[in-house]
C-alpha cells in the first residue's frame, strides 16, 4: 500500500508540474517602430525549455533566464532614445489562441537595461519600467498583457548614452509566493542599439542582488495584498536628473501581517 501511495504521489506531482509549465511564458518578440522582431533575432534565444521559470533570487539565471540560454542573439536591434517600443510575451507562439500566461500566474512586469560594454555581473542594471496592480481596473500587469495579446509598451529613456544595451524583461508570478522561495521569475534578454541618446548614466544594480526571498513583493500573499503591493527591486530611472520615481501602480505601504499561509493551509504552485 505504501508503494502504491508513493507512486500515486509521483503521478500527481508530475501532472501538476507539467500543468504549470503549460501555463508559463517567455519573451516571444519585440515591437520596434510598429514592426515585429521575432525571438532569436535580437532576443537572446533559449535552447531548452523556453517557458521554464527561475525560482532562486540568488541565481545567475535571474539575469536572462536559465543557463541554457545562448550568450548572444544574431543581431542587435536599433532603437531611438526616447522612443516607445513593445515587448510581447507568449506561451507557445504568436497566435490568436495563445494563452500568453496562465490566468492564475498574476504579478508585476518589470523592465531593466544594462550596457553591453560592461560586465553584466556588476552594478550595471537599471530599471526603466514597472507595473503591478491597478486599483482602477482591478488588474495585475499579467492580466493586462493577457488582455493585450501579450504586449506591453514602454519608453526607452531619452537621455541615456547611445550604445548597445541588454534589455531585460521580467514577469514575476505570485500564485505560490505565500510560501518563501516559491515566487516564479520569468526574465528574458534582448539586444538593443540605442541611438540619439544623451549623456546620462543611470545608477546600476547587480543581478542577482536586486531581490531577496524575503522582499515584501516576493514573499507575499497577493490574494490578500493588491493595492498595497510593493514592487520589488530598485526604483525606476527618470530621465533628466538621474532621479527615480515610485510607480503609480505600486504602494509603499508595509506588508500585511497575515500575508503568509499557516501550516494547515495548502496551495498549488503550478495551478
Short mmCIF file of C-alpha atoms in Angstrom, two decimals:
data_model
loop_
_atom_site.label_atom_id
_atom_site.label_comp_id
_atom_site.label_asym_id
_atom_site.label_seq_id
_atom_site.Cartn_x
_atom_site.Cartn_y
_atom_site.Cartn_z
CA UNK A 1 0.00 0.00 0.00
CA UNK A 2 2.84 2.39 0.75
CA UNK A 3 4.38 1.75 -2.68
CA UNK A 4 1.08 2.45 -4.41
CA UNK A 5 0.65 5.63 -2.37
CA UNK A 6 4.13 6.86 -3.27
CA UNK A 7 3.56 6.04 -6.95
CA UNK A 8 0.28 7.97 -6.90
CA UNK A 9 2.02 10.95 -5.34
CA UNK A 10 4.64 10.91 -8.08
CA UNK A 11 1.95 10.84 -10.78
CA UNK A 12 0.16 13.79 -9.18
CA UNK A 13 3.42 15.74 -8.86
CA UNK A 14 4.36 15.16 -12.49
CA UNK A 15 0.87 16.16 -13.64
CA UNK A 16 0.94 19.37 -11.64
CA UNK A 17 4.44 20.23 -12.82
CA UNK A 18 3.51 19.76 -16.47
CA UNK A 19 0.36 21.78 -15.92
CA UNK A 20 2.44 24.63 -14.55
CA UNK A 21 4.88 24.55 -17.46
CA UNK A 22 1.93 24.62 -19.84
CA UNK A 23 0.85 27.88 -18.19
CA UNK A 24 4.26 29.61 -18.24
CA UNK A 25 5.59 32.27 -20.61
CA UNK A 26 8.60 33.70 -22.45
CA UNK A 27 9.54 36.83 -24.42
CA UNK A 28 8.45 35.98 -27.96
CA UNK A 29 9.10 39.17 -29.90
CA UNK A 30 9.78 42.90 -29.79
CA UNK A 31 7.71 45.62 -31.46
CA UNK A 32 10.00 48.39 -32.76
CA UNK A 33 8.62 51.22 -34.90
CA UNK A 34 5.48 49.16 -35.35
CA UNK A 35 7.31 46.14 -36.72
CA UNK A 36 7.65 42.72 -35.10
CA UNK A 37 11.15 41.45 -34.36
CA UNK A 38 10.95 37.71 -33.76
CA UNK A 39 12.53 35.68 -30.99
CA UNK A 40 16.10 34.63 -31.81
CA UNK A 41 16.99 37.70 -33.85
CA UNK A 42 17.55 40.34 -31.20
CA UNK A 43 16.08 38.34 -28.31
CA UNK A 44 18.71 36.03 -26.87
CA UNK A 45 17.45 32.53 -27.68
CA UNK A 46 16.87 29.73 -25.19
CA UNK A 47 17.84 26.30 -26.50
CA UNK A 48 15.99 24.29 -23.87
CA UNK A 49 12.56 24.68 -22.28
CA UNK A 50 11.90 28.35 -23.02
CA UNK A 51 8.95 28.61 -20.64
CA UNK A 52 10.84 27.45 -17.55
CA UNK A 53 10.98 29.91 -14.65
CA UNK A 54 13.75 30.87 -12.21
CA UNK A 55 12.94 30.25 -8.55
CA UNK A 56 16.15 31.26 -6.75
CA UNK A 57 16.69 35.02 -6.34
CA UNK A 58 20.44 34.43 -5.86
CA UNK A 59 20.89 32.50 -9.13
CA UNK A 60 22.81 33.97 -12.08
CA UNK A 61 19.87 32.76 -14.17
CA UNK A 62 17.96 35.74 -12.78
CA UNK A 63 19.74 37.90 -15.35
CA UNK A 64 18.37 36.47 -18.57
CA UNK A 65 16.64 33.09 -17.84
CA UNK A 66 18.03 29.59 -17.20
CA UNK A 67 21.62 28.72 -18.03
CA UNK A 68 20.77 27.07 -21.34
CA UNK A 69 20.27 30.47 -22.92
CA UNK A 70 22.61 31.49 -25.73
CA UNK A 71 25.06 34.23 -24.64
CA UNK A 72 24.14 36.30 -27.69
CA UNK A 73 21.47 36.75 -30.31
CA UNK A 74 22.09 37.01 -34.03
CA UNK A 75 21.53 40.77 -34.24
CA UNK A 76 21.29 43.99 -32.26
CA UNK A 77 18.09 45.93 -32.91
CA UNK A 78 18.38 49.71 -33.38
CA UNK A 79 16.03 51.90 -31.31
CA UNK A 80 15.91 55.64 -30.74
CA UNK A 81 16.35 57.07 -27.26
CA UNK A 82 13.01 58.39 -26.06
CA UNK A 83 11.01 56.18 -28.42
CA UNK A 84 8.23 53.81 -27.45
CA UNK A 85 8.58 50.11 -28.10
CA UNK A 86 6.73 46.96 -27.20
CA UNK A 87 7.71 43.66 -25.66
CA UNK A 88 5.46 40.69 -26.30
CA UNK A 89 5.18 37.53 -24.21
CA UNK A 90 3.63 34.26 -25.34
CA UNK A 91 3.27 30.75 -24.01
CA UNK A 92 3.94 28.87 -27.23
CA UNK A 93 3.54 31.06 -30.32
CA UNK A 94 2.26 34.37 -31.63
CA UNK A 95 -1.26 33.18 -32.44
CA UNK A 96 -4.75 34.47 -31.56
CA UNK A 97 -5.41 31.36 -29.46
CA UNK A 98 -2.20 31.52 -27.40
CA UNK A 99 -2.97 32.00 -23.69
CA UNK A 100 0.17 34.15 -23.04
CA UNK A 101 0.49 33.04 -19.39
CA UNK A 102 -1.82 31.14 -17.07
CA UNK A 103 -4.60 33.31 -15.63
CA UNK A 104 -3.57 32.15 -12.14
CA UNK A 105 0.01 33.43 -12.58
CA UNK A 106 -0.68 37.02 -11.55
CA UNK A 107 2.01 39.53 -10.69
CA UNK A 108 4.10 42.52 -11.79
CA UNK A 109 6.01 43.25 -15.01
CA UNK A 110 9.43 44.88 -14.85
CA UNK A 111 11.97 46.05 -17.44
CA UNK A 112 15.69 46.71 -16.91
CA UNK A 113 18.59 47.79 -19.12
CA UNK A 114 22.38 47.37 -18.92
CA UNK A 115 25.19 48.48 -21.21
CA UNK A 116 26.73 45.59 -23.14
CA UNK A 117 30.26 47.02 -22.95
CA UNK A 118 30.36 46.37 -19.20
CA UNK A 119 30.42 43.04 -17.33
CA UNK A 120 26.78 42.19 -16.69
CA UNK A 121 27.63 40.70 -13.30
CA UNK A 122 28.41 44.17 -11.95
CA UNK A 123 26.33 47.14 -10.78
CA UNK A 124 25.07 47.84 -14.28
CA UNK A 125 21.32 47.06 -14.34
CA UNK A 126 18.85 49.95 -14.05
CA UNK A 127 15.07 49.71 -14.04
CA UNK A 128 13.18 51.61 -16.74
CA UNK A 129 9.63 50.33 -16.18
CA UNK A 130 7.47 48.63 -13.59
CA UNK A 131 3.77 47.88 -13.30
CA UNK A 132 1.91 45.78 -10.74
CA UNK A 133 -1.69 46.15 -9.58
CA UNK A 134 -4.01 48.82 -10.98
CA UNK A 135 -6.75 49.60 -8.48
CA UNK A 136 -8.82 51.44 -11.11
CA UNK A 137 -9.13 48.38 -13.35
CA UNK A 138 -8.61 45.70 -10.67
CA UNK A 139 -5.92 44.17 -12.89
CA UNK A 140 -2.40 42.96 -12.34
CA UNK A 141 0.12 43.61 -15.11
CA UNK A 142 -0.16 39.97 -16.13
CA UNK A 143 -3.94 40.44 -16.58
CA UNK A 144 -3.20 43.45 -18.76
CA UNK A 145 -0.80 41.65 -21.07
CA UNK A 146 -3.22 38.74 -21.41
CA UNK A 147 -5.89 41.23 -22.48
CA UNK A 148 -3.42 42.92 -24.86
CA UNK A 149 -2.41 39.62 -26.51
CA UNK A 150 0.92 39.60 -24.70
CA UNK A 151 2.04 43.14 -25.50
CA UNK A 152 3.41 45.68 -23.01
CA UNK A 153 4.59 49.11 -24.22
CA UNK A 154 7.23 51.26 -22.55
CA UNK A 155 9.61 54.12 -23.39
CA UNK A 156 13.39 53.95 -23.82
CA UNK A 157 14.86 56.67 -21.56
CA UNK A 158 15.55 59.73 -23.71
CA UNK A 159 18.79 60.86 -22.06
CA UNK A 160 20.81 57.66 -21.65
CA UNK A 161 24.07 57.35 -23.54
CA UNK A 162 23.91 55.95 -27.05
CA UNK A 163 25.32 52.45 -27.34
CA UNK A 164 24.50 48.77 -27.14
CA UNK A 165 22.32 47.59 -24.27
CA UNK A 166 20.78 44.43 -22.94
CA UNK A 167 17.05 44.85 -22.40
CA UNK A 168 15.85 42.60 -19.57
CA UNK A 169 12.12 41.92 -19.39
CA UNK A 170 10.60 40.16 -16.42
CA UNK A 171 7.31 38.82 -15.12
CA UNK A 172 7.02 37.67 -11.50
CA UNK A 173 4.23 35.15 -10.93
CA UNK A 174 2.99 35.32 -7.33
CA UNK A 175 0.50 32.45 -7.18
CA UNK A 176 2.80 30.45 -4.87
CA UNK A 177 4.57 33.38 -3.20
CA UNK A 178 2.74 32.99 0.10
CA UNK A 179 5.49 30.46 0.84
CA UNK A 180 9.04 31.77 1.00
CA UNK A 181 11.02 30.87 -2.13
CA UNK A 182 8.02 29.97 -4.31
CA UNK A 183 7.63 33.10 -6.44
CA UNK A 184 8.33 32.37 -10.12
CA UNK A 185 10.55 34.72 -12.17
CA UNK A 186 10.40 34.86 -15.97
CA UNK A 187 13.31 37.03 -17.21
CA UNK A 188 14.47 37.29 -20.81
CA UNK A 189 17.05 39.49 -22.52
CA UNK A 190 17.22 41.22 -25.90
CA UNK A 191 20.00 43.22 -27.54
CA UNK A 192 19.36 46.86 -28.48
CA UNK A 193 21.48 49.58 -30.06
CA UNK A 194 20.27 52.93 -28.67
CA UNK A 195 20.82 55.94 -30.94
CA UNK A 196 20.28 59.66 -30.41
CA UNK A 197 20.85 59.45 -26.67
CA UNK A 198 22.35 61.89 -24.20
CA UNK A 199 24.99 61.60 -21.51
CA UNK A 200 23.07 60.09 -18.58
CA UNK A 201 24.48 57.09 -16.80
CA UNK A 202 21.72 55.77 -14.52
CA UNK A 203 22.71 54.20 -11.22
CA UNK A 204 23.09 50.47 -11.71
CA UNK A 205 22.43 47.45 -9.52
CA UNK A 206 23.62 43.84 -9.52
CA UNK A 207 21.59 40.91 -10.80
CA UNK A 208 21.39 38.69 -8.84
CA UNK A 209 21.23 41.07 -5.92
CA UNK A 210 18.20 43.24 -6.65
CA UNK A 211 15.83 40.83 -4.87
CA UNK A 212 15.82 38.57 -1.85
CA UNK A 213 13.40 35.79 -1.00
CA UNK A 214 12.10 37.89 1.92
CA UNK A 215 11.29 41.06 -0.04
CA UNK A 216 7.69 42.16 0.62
CA UNK A 217 6.87 41.98 -3.09
CA UNK A 218 8.26 38.45 -3.40
CA UNK A 219 7.25 36.75 -0.14
CA UNK A 220 3.60 37.82 -0.20
CA UNK A 221 0.07 36.52 -0.50
CA UNK A 222 -1.20 38.57 -3.43
CA UNK A 223 -4.72 37.32 -2.80
CA UNK A 224 -4.73 39.49 0.35
CA UNK A 225 -2.46 42.32 -0.84
CA UNK A 226 -3.47 44.14 -4.00
CA UNK A 227 -3.24 47.92 -3.97
CA UNK A 228 -0.82 47.66 -1.02
CA UNK A 229 1.60 45.53 -3.02
CA UNK A 230 5.21 46.79 -3.01
CA UNK A 231 7.03 46.25 -6.33
CA UNK A 232 10.44 44.66 -5.64
CA UNK A 233 13.81 45.89 -6.84
CA UNK A 234 15.33 49.35 -7.26
CA UNK A 235 13.26 52.42 -8.19
CA UNK A 236 12.53 53.30 -11.81
CA UNK A 237 15.02 55.60 -13.53
CA UNK A 238 13.59 59.00 -14.50
CA UNK A 239 15.20 60.78 -17.48
CA UNK A 240 16.53 64.25 -16.87
CA UNK A 241 18.13 64.16 -13.46
CA UNK A 242 19.33 60.62 -12.75
CA UNK A 243 16.39 60.53 -10.37
CA UNK A 244 13.87 57.90 -9.51
CA UNK A 245 10.12 57.68 -9.20
CA UNK A 246 7.68 55.37 -7.48
CA UNK A 247 5.33 53.65 -9.92
CA UNK A 248 1.77 54.94 -9.81
CA UNK A 249 0.68 51.31 -9.77
CA UNK A 250 2.52 50.35 -6.61
CA UNK A 251 2.31 51.30 -2.97
CA UNK A 252 4.95 51.97 -0.33
CA UNK A 253 2.80 50.59 2.45
CA UNK A 254 4.25 47.80 4.56
CA UNK A 255 3.45 44.11 4.31
CA UNK A 256 0.22 42.97 5.87
CA UNK A 257 0.76 40.83 8.92
CA UNK A 258 -1.31 37.94 7.56
CA UNK A 259 0.23 37.64 4.10
CA UNK A 260 1.54 34.11 4.64
CA UNK A 261 -0.30 30.82 4.91
CA UNK A 262 -0.47 28.78 8.06
CA UNK A 263 0.97 25.28 8.06
CA UNK A 264 -2.51 23.83 7.74
CA UNK A 265 -3.34 25.76 4.56
CA UNK A 266 -2.39 24.38 1.17
CA UNK A 267 -1.56 25.83 -2.22
CA UNK A 268 -0.59 24.61 -5.67
CA UNK A 269 2.33 26.49 -7.18
CA UNK A 270 1.52 25.09 -10.62
CA UNK A 271 -2.18 25.97 -10.71
#
